[in-house]
Short mmCIF file of C-alpha atoms in Angstrom, two decimals:
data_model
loop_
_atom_site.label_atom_id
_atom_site.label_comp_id
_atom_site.label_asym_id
_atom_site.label_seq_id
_atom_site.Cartn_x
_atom_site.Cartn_y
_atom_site.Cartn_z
CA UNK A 1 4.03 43.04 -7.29
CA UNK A 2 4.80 42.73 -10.77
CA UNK A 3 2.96 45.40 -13.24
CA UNK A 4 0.66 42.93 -15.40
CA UNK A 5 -2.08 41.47 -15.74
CA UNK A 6 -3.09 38.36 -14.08
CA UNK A 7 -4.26 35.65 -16.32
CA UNK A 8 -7.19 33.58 -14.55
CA UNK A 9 -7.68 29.99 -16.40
CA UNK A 10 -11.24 28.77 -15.18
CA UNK A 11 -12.20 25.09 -14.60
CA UNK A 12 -9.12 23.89 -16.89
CA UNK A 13 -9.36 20.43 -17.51
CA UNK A 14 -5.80 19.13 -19.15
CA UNK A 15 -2.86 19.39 -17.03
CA UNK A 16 -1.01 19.74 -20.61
CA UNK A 17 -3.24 22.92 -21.44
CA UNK A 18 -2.21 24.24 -18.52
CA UNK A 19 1.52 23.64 -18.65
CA UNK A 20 0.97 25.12 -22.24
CA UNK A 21 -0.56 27.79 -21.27
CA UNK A 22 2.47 29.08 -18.93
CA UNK A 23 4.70 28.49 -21.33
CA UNK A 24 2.68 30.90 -23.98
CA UNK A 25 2.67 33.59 -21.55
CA UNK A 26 6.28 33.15 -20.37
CA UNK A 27 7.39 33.57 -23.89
CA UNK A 28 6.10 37.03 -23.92
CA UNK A 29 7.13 38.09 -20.17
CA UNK A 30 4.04 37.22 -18.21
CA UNK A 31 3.94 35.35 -14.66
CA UNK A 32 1.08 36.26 -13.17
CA UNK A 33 -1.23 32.84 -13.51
CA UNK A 34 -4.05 32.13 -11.35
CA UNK A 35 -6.62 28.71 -11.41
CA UNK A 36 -9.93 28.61 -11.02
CA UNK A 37 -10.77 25.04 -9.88
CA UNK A 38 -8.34 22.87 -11.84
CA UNK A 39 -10.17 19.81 -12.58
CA UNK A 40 -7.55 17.01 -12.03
CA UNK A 41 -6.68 19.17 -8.67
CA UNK A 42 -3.39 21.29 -7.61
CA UNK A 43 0.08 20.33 -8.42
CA UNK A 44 -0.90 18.48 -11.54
CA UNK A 45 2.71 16.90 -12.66
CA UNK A 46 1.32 16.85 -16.09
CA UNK A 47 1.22 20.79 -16.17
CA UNK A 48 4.59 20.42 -14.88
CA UNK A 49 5.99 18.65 -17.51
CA UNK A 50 4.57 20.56 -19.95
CA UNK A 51 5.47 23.95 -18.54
CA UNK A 52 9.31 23.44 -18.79
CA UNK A 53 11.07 25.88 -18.00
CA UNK A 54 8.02 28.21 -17.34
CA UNK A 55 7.59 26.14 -14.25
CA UNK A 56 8.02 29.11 -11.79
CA UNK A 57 4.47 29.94 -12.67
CA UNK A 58 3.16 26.91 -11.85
CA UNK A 59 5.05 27.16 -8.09
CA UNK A 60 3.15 30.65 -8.25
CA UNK A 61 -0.21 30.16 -9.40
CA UNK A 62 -2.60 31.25 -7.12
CA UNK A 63 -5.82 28.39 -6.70
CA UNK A 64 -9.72 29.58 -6.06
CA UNK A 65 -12.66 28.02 -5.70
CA UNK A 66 -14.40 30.55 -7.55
CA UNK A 67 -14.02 32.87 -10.34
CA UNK A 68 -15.21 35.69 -8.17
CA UNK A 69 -11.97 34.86 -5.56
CA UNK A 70 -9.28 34.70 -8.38
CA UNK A 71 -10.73 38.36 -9.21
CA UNK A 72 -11.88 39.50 -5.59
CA UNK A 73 -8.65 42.02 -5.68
CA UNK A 74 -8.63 42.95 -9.22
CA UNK A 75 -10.40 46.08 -10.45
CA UNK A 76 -10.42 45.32 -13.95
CA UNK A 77 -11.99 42.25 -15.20
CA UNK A 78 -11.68 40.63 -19.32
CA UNK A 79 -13.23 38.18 -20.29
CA UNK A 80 -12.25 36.27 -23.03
CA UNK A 81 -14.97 34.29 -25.72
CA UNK A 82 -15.95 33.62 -29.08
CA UNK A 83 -19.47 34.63 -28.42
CA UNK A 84 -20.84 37.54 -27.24
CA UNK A 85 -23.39 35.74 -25.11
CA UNK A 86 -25.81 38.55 -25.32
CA UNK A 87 -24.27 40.18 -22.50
CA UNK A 88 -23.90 44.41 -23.15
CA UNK A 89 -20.82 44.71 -22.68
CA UNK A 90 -17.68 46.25 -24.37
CA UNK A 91 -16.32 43.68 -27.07
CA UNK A 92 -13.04 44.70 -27.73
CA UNK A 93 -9.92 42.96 -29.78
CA UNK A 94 -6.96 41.25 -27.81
CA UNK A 95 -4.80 44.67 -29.34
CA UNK A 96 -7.12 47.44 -27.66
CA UNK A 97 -7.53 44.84 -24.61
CA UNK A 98 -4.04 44.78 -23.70
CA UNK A 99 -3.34 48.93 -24.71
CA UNK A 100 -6.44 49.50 -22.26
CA UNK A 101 -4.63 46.80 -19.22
CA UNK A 102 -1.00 48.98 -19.76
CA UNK A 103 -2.83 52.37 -19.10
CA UNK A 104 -4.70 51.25 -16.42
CA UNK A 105 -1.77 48.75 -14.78
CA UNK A 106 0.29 52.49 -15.08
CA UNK A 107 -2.41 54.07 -13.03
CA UNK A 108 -1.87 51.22 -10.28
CA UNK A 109 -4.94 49.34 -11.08
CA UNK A 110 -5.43 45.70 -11.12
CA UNK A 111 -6.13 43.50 -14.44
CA UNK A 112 -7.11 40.58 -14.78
CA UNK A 113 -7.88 38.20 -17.77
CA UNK A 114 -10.38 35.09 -17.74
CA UNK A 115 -10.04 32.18 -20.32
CA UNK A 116 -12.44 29.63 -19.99
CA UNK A 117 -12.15 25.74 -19.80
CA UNK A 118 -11.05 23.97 -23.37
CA UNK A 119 -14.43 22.72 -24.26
CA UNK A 120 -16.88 24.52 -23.18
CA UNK A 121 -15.42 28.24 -22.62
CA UNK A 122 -16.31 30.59 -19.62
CA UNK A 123 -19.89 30.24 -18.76
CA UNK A 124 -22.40 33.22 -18.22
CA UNK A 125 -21.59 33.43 -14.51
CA UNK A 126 -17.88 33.90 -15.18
CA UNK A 127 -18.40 36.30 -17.85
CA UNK A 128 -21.19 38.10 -15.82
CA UNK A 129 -18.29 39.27 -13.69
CA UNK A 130 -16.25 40.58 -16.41
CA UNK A 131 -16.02 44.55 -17.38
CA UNK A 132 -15.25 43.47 -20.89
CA UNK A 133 -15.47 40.90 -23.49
CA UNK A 134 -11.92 39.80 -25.20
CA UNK A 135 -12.80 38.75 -28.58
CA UNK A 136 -10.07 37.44 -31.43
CA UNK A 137 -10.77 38.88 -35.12
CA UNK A 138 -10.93 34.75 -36.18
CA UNK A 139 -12.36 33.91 -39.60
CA UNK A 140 -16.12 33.87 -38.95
CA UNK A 141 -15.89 30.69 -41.39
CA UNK A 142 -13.55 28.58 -38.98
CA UNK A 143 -13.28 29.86 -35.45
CA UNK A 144 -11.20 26.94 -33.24
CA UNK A 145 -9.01 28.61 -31.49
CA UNK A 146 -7.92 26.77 -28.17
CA UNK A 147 -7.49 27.34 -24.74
CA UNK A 148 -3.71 27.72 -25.79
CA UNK A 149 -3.96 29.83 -28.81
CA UNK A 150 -5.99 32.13 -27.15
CA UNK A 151 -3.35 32.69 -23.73
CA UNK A 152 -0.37 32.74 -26.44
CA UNK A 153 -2.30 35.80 -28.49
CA UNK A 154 -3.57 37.94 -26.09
CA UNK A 155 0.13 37.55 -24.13
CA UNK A 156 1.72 38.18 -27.50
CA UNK A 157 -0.04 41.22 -27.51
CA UNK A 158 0.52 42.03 -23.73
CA UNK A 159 4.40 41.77 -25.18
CA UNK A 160 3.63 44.45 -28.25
CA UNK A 161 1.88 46.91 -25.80
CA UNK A 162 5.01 47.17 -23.40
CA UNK A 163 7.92 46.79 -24.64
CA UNK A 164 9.83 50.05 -25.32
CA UNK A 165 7.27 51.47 -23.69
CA UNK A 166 7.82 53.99 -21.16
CA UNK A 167 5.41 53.11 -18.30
CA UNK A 168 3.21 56.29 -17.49
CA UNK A 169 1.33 58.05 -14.30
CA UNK A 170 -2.05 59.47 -14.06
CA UNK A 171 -3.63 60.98 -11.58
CA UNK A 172 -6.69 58.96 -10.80
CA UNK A 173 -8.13 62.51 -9.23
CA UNK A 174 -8.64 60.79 -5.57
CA UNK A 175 -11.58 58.18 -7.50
CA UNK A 176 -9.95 54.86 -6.63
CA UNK A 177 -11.90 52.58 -9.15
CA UNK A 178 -13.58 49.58 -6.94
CA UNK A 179 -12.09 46.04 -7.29
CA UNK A 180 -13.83 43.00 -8.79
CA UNK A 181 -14.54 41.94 -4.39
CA UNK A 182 -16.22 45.34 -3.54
CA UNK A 183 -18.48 45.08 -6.46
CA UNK A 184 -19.27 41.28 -5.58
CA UNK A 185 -20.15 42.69 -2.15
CA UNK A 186 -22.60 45.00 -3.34
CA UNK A 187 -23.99 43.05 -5.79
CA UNK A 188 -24.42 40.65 -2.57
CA UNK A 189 -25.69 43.16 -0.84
CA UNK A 190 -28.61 44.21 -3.26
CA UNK A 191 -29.12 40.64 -4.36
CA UNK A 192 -30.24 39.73 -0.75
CA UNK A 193 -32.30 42.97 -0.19
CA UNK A 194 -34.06 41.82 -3.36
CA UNK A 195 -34.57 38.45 -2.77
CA UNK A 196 -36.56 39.39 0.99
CA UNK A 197 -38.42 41.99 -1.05
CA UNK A 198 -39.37 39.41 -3.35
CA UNK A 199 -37.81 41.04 -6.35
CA UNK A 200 -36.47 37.78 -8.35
CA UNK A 201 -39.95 36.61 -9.43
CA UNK A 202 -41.38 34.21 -10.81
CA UNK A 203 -38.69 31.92 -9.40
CA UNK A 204 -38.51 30.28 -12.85
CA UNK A 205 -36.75 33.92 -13.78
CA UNK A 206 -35.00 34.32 -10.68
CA UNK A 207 -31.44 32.96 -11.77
CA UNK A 208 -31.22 34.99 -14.77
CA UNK A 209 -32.90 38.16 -13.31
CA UNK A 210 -29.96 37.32 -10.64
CA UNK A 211 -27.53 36.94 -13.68
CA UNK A 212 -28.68 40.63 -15.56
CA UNK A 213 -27.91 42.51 -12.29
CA UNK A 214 -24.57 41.25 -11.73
CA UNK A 215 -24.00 41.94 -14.78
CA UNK A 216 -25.40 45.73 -14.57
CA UNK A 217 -23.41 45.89 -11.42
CA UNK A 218 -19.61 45.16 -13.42
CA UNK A 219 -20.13 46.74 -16.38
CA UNK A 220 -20.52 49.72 -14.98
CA UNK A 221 -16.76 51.40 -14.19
CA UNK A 222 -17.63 52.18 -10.23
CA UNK A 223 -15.33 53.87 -8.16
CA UNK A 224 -14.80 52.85 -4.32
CA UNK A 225 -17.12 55.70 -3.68
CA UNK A 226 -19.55 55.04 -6.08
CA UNK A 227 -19.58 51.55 -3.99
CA UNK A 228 -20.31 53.11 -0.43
CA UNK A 229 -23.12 55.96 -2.19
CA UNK A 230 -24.84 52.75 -3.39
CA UNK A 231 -24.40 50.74 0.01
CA UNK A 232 -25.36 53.75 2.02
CA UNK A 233 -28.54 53.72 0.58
CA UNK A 234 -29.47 50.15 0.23
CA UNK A 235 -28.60 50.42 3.98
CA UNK A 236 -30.77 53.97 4.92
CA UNK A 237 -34.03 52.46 2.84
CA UNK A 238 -33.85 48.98 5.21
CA UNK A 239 -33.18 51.27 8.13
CA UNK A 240 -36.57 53.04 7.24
CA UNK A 241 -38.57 50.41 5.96
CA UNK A 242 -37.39 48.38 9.44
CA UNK A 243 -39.17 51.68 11.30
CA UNK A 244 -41.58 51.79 9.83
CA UNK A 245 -42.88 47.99 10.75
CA UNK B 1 -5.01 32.65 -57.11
CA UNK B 2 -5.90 33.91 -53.93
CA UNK B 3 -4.53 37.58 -52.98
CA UNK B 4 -2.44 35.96 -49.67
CA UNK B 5 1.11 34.70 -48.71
CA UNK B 6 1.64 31.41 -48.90
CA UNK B 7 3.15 29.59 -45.64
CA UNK B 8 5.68 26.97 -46.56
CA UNK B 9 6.53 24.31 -43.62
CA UNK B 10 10.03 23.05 -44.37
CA UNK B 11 10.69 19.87 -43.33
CA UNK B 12 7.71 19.35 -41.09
CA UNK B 13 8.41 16.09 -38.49
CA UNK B 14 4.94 15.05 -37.00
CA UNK B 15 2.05 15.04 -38.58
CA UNK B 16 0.17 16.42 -36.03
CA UNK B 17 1.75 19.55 -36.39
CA UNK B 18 0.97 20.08 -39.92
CA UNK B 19 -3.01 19.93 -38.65
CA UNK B 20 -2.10 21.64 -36.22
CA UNK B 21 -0.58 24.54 -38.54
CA UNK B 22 -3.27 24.17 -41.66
CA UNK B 23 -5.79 24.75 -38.56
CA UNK B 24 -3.62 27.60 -37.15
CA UNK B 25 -3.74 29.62 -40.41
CA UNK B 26 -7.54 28.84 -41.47
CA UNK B 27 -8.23 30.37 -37.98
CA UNK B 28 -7.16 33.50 -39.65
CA UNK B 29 -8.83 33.26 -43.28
CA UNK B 30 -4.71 32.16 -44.85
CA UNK B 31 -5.94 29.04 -47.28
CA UNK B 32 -2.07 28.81 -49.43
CA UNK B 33 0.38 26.28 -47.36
CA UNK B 34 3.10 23.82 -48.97
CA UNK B 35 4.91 21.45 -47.94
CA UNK B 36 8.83 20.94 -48.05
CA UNK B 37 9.80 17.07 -47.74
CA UNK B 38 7.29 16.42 -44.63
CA UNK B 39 9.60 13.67 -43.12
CA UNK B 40 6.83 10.81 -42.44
CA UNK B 41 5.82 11.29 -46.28
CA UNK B 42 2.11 12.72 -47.42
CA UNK B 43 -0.53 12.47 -47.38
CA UNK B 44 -0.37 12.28 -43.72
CA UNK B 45 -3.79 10.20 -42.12
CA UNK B 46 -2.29 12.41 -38.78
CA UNK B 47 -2.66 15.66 -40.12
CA UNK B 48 -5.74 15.06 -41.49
CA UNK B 49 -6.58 13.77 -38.13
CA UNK B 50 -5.66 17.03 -36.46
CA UNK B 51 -6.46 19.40 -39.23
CA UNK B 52 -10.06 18.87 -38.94
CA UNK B 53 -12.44 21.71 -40.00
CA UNK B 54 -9.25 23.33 -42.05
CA UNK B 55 -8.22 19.72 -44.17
CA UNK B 56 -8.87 21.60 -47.40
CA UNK B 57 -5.46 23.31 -46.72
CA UNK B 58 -3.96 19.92 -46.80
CA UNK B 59 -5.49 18.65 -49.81
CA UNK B 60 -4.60 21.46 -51.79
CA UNK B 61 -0.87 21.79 -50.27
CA UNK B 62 1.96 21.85 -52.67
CA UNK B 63 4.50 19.02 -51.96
CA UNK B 64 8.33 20.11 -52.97
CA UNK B 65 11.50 18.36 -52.47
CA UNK B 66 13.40 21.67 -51.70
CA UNK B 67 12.63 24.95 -50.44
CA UNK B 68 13.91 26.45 -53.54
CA UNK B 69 11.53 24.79 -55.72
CA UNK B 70 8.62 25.84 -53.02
CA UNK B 71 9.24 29.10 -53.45
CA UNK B 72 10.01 29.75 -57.42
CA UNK B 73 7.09 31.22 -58.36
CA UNK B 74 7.50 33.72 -55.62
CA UNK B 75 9.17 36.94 -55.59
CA UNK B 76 9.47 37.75 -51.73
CA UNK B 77 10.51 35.31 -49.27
CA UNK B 78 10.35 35.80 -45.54
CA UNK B 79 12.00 33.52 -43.25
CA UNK B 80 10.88 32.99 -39.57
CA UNK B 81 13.51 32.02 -37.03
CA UNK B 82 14.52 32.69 -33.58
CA UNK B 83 18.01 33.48 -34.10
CA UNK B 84 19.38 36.20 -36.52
CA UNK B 85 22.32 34.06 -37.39
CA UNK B 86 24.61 36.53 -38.39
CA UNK B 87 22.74 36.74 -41.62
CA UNK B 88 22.76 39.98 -43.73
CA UNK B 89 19.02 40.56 -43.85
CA UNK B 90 16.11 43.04 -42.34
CA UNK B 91 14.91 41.37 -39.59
CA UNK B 92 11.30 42.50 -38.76
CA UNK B 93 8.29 41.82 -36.40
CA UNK B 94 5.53 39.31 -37.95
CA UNK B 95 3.47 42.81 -37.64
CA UNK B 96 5.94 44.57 -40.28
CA UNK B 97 6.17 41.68 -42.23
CA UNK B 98 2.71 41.05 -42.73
CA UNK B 99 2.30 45.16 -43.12
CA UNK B 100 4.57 44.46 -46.52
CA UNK B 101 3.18 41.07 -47.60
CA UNK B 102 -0.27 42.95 -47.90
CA UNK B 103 1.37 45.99 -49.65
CA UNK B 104 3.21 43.69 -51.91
CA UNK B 105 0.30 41.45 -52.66
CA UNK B 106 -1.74 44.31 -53.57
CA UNK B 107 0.76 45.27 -56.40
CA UNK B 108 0.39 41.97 -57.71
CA UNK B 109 3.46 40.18 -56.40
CA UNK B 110 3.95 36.69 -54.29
CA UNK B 111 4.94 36.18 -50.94
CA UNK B 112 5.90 33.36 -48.88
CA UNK B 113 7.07 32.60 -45.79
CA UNK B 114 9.26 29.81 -44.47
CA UNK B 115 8.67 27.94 -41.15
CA UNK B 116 11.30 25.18 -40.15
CA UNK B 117 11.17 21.87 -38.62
CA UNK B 118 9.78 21.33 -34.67
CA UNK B 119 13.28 21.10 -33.81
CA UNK B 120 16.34 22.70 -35.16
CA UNK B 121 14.44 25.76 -36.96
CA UNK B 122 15.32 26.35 -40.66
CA UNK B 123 18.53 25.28 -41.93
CA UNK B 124 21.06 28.47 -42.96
CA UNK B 125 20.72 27.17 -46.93
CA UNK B 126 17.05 27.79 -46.42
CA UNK B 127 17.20 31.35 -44.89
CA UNK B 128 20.09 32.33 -47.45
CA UNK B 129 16.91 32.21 -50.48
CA UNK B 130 14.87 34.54 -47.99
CA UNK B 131 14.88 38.58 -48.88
CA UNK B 132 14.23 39.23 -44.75
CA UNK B 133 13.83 37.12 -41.60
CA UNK B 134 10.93 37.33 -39.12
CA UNK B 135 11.49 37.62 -35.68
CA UNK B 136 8.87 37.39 -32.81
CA UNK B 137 9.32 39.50 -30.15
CA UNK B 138 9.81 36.79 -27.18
CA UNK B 139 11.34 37.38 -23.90
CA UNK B 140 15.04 36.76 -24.15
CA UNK B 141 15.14 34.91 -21.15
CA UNK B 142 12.73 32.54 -22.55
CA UNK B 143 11.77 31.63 -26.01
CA UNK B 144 10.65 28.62 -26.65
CA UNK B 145 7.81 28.81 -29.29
CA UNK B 146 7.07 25.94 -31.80
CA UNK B 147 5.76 25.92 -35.37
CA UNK B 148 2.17 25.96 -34.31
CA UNK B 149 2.71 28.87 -32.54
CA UNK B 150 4.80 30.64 -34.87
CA UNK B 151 2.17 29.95 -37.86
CA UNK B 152 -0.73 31.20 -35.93
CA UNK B 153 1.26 34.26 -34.69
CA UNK B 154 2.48 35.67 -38.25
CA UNK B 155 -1.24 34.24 -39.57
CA UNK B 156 -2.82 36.73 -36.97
CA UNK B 157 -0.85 39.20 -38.13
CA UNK B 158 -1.66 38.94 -41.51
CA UNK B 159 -5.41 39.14 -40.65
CA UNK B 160 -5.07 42.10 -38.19
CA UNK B 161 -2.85 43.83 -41.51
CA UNK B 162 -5.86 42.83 -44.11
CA UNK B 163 -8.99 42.64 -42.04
CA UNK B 164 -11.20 46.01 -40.96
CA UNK B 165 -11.07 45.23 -37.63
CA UNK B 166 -13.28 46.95 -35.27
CA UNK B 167 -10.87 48.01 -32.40
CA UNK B 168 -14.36 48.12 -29.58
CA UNK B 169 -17.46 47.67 -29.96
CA UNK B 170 -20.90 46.95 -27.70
CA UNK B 171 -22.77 44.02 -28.15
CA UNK B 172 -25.84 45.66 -27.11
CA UNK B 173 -28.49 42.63 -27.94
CA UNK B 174 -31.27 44.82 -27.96
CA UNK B 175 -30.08 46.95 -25.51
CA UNK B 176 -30.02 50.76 -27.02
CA UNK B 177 -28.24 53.24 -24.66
CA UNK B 178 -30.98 55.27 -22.14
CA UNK B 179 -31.65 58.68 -23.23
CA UNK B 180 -30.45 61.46 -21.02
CA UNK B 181 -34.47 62.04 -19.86
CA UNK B 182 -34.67 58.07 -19.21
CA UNK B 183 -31.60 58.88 -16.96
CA UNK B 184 -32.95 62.09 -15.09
CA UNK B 185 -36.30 59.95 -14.47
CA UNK B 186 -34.13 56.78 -12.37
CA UNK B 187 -32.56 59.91 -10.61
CA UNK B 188 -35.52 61.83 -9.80
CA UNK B 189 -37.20 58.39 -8.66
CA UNK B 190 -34.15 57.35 -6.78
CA UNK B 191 -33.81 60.80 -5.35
CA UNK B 192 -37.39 61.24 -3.94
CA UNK B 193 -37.51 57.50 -2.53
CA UNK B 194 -34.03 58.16 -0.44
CA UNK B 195 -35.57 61.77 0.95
CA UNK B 196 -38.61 59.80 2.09
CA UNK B 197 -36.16 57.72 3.94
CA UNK B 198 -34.18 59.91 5.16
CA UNK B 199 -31.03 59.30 3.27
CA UNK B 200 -29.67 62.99 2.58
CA UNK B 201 -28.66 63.87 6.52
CA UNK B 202 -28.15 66.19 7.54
CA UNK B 203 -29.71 68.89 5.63
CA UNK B 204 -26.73 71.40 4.95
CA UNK B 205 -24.70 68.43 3.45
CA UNK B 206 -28.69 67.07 1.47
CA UNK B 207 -27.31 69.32 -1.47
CA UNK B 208 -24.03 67.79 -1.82
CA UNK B 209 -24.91 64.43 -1.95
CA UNK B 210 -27.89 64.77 -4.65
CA UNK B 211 -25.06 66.10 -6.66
CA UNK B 212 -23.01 63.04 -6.07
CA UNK B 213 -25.86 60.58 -6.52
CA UNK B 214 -27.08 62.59 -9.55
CA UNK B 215 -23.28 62.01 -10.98
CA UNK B 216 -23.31 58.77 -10.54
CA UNK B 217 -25.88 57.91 -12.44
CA UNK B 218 -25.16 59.83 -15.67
CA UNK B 219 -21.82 58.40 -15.24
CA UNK B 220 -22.94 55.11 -15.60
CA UNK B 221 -23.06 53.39 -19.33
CA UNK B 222 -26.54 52.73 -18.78
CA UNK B 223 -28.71 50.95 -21.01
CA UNK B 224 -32.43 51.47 -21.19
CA UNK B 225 -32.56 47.77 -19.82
CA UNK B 226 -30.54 48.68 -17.00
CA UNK B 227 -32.76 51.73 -16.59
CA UNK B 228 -35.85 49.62 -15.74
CA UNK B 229 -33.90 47.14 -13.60
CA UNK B 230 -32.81 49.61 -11.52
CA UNK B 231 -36.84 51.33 -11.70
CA UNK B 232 -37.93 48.03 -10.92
CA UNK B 233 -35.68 47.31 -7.79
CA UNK B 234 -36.98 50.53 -6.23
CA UNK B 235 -40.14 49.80 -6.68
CA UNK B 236 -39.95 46.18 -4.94
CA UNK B 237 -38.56 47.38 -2.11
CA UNK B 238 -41.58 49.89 -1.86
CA UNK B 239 -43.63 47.89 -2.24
CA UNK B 240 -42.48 45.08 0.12
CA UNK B 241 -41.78 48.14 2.53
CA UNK B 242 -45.48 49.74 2.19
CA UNK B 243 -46.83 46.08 2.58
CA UNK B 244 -45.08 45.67 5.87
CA UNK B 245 -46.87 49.08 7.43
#
């Protein structure tokens, strides 16, 4: 396993973009590329072509179906966006992104980085999955950064953050933080409590009362324990309410 | 005159990638670009094409025959290229060189900085009228960056060197952070549901885990938002538990 962060392209539509995009973070020592759902489907020869000779991670991507698979082992989740979305979150430059992945890629945990598809961008369910928000200091005047310019700038900085860098150890004081799965799972596993219980209501709200909670559920920096505390008692107040029928 | 460098293309081949540059640098508030001897001739209906939102940049290029004359009115020139060429000169990272174009421009003087054609990079007569080269820190075992790429990289630079950029911040959209009492309540509520249920079992370890739940939840960047999602969830399931007695 190679210490960096994974970079997740979501729903990309141009093979091109994505042969582009390898290339970007080849240049600054990256190979870790994963695809969410290519549009024009997996090999694309057009991506090949582009990639050159950053073809190797192309041969290596990993392909999902989902955003939530390309992250399942990942315990650290950006997303990047030029809007905030309305989502509270941590907003955070490409710079303090990428210091933040090489401390916690040191302690052993998992990054990964989300770049949505060129037109549109991630949409709220991607992002809803995200710790943090990824946002480049553009000129609020004239933001049009591509899919691209984004990879090649938040790689460049990967590149800044580690080089000459001596990689470092902490002691993660036996807290294992969760990964992206675990928290899916319990979000899951409270979503479908909920919906029996006939929390998501009217059903007009429901999707983005669905949407706020997964959203409570990763921003909040859960460890693997913090996971089971929250299970075991979603799980001891069915048990009782089940008795008590 | 604006206070910025100005970013000279020399001997720019497709017309696209001038757009593609005047874009590049708008993206990062730099308005100042000429033009050395584009090859297909200017104005260029392609770059216009592909400059889009940033074709002021074009209309107000300079046009020069030679890189000398581009850069006459300058006192600092800064050549980007991939290879040192054996050239006596400080070689520096775009960060560095921005960090002294923005030092220089604020005592009044001129920068510029050179980027050479798609192919075969800047020509050693160009480079020879440049006081330092700039060199991006690519993986040796794979550079392969073009001009669009180099323009935006040393253009983010300069706004990272000029711009008071926050490092983090929340987007809390009306979300304010929940008080340390608005925290105690969810725990106190959460705490006396999960003894009516039976959840802290058995009773010599009941102390123990109240600490662990109550740490949880103060760990937790709540929001007062969050606060009453998680209020409201517990009551639901009360609710929906009481109504099935």
């Amino acid at each position: 396993m190679i210490a960096q962060p994974v970079f997740v392209l979501v729903r990309p539509q141009m093979g091109e973009n994505i042969g582009a995009a390898a290339r970007a973070m080849y240049n600054f020592g990256l190979e870790r590329m994963r695809l969410v759902d290519p549009r024009d489907g997996w090999p694309n020869p057009r991506a090949v072509a582009l990639a050159s000779g950053a073809g190797r991670l192309l041969d290596q991507a990993g392909i999902t179906q989902t955003t939530a698979e390309a992250v399942a082992d990942c315990d650290h989740v950006f997303a990047t966006t030029a809007r905030g979305r309305g989502l509270t979150k941590p907003i955070v430059t490409p710079e303090r992104a990428m210091e933040q992945a090489r401390e916690m890629i040191g302690q052993g945990r998992r990054v990964a980085v989300l770049f949505g598809p060129e037109r549109a961008g991630l949409e709220n369910d991607d992002i809803a999955r995200a710790n943090a928000i990824i946002s480049i200091p553009v000129n609020p005047e004239f933001a049009s950064l591509n899919l691209g310019q984004s990879v090649l700038l938040t790689a460049y900085e990967w590149r800044r953050q580690t080089v000459e860098i001596v990689p470092e150890r902490m002691e993660m004081a036996g807290a294992d933080p969760a990964t992206a799965l675990e928290v899916e799972k319990l979000a899951d596993h409270y979503e479908s409590r909920l919906e029996e219980a006939g929390f998501f209501f009217p059903e007009t709200k429901a999707p983005g009362m669905k949407l706020a909670l997964r959203n409570v559920w990763s921003r909040m920096p859960l460890t693997r324990a913090d996971v089971q505390i929250f299970h075991g008692m979603m799980r001891q107040l069915t048990r009782w309410w089940d008795r008590a029928d």
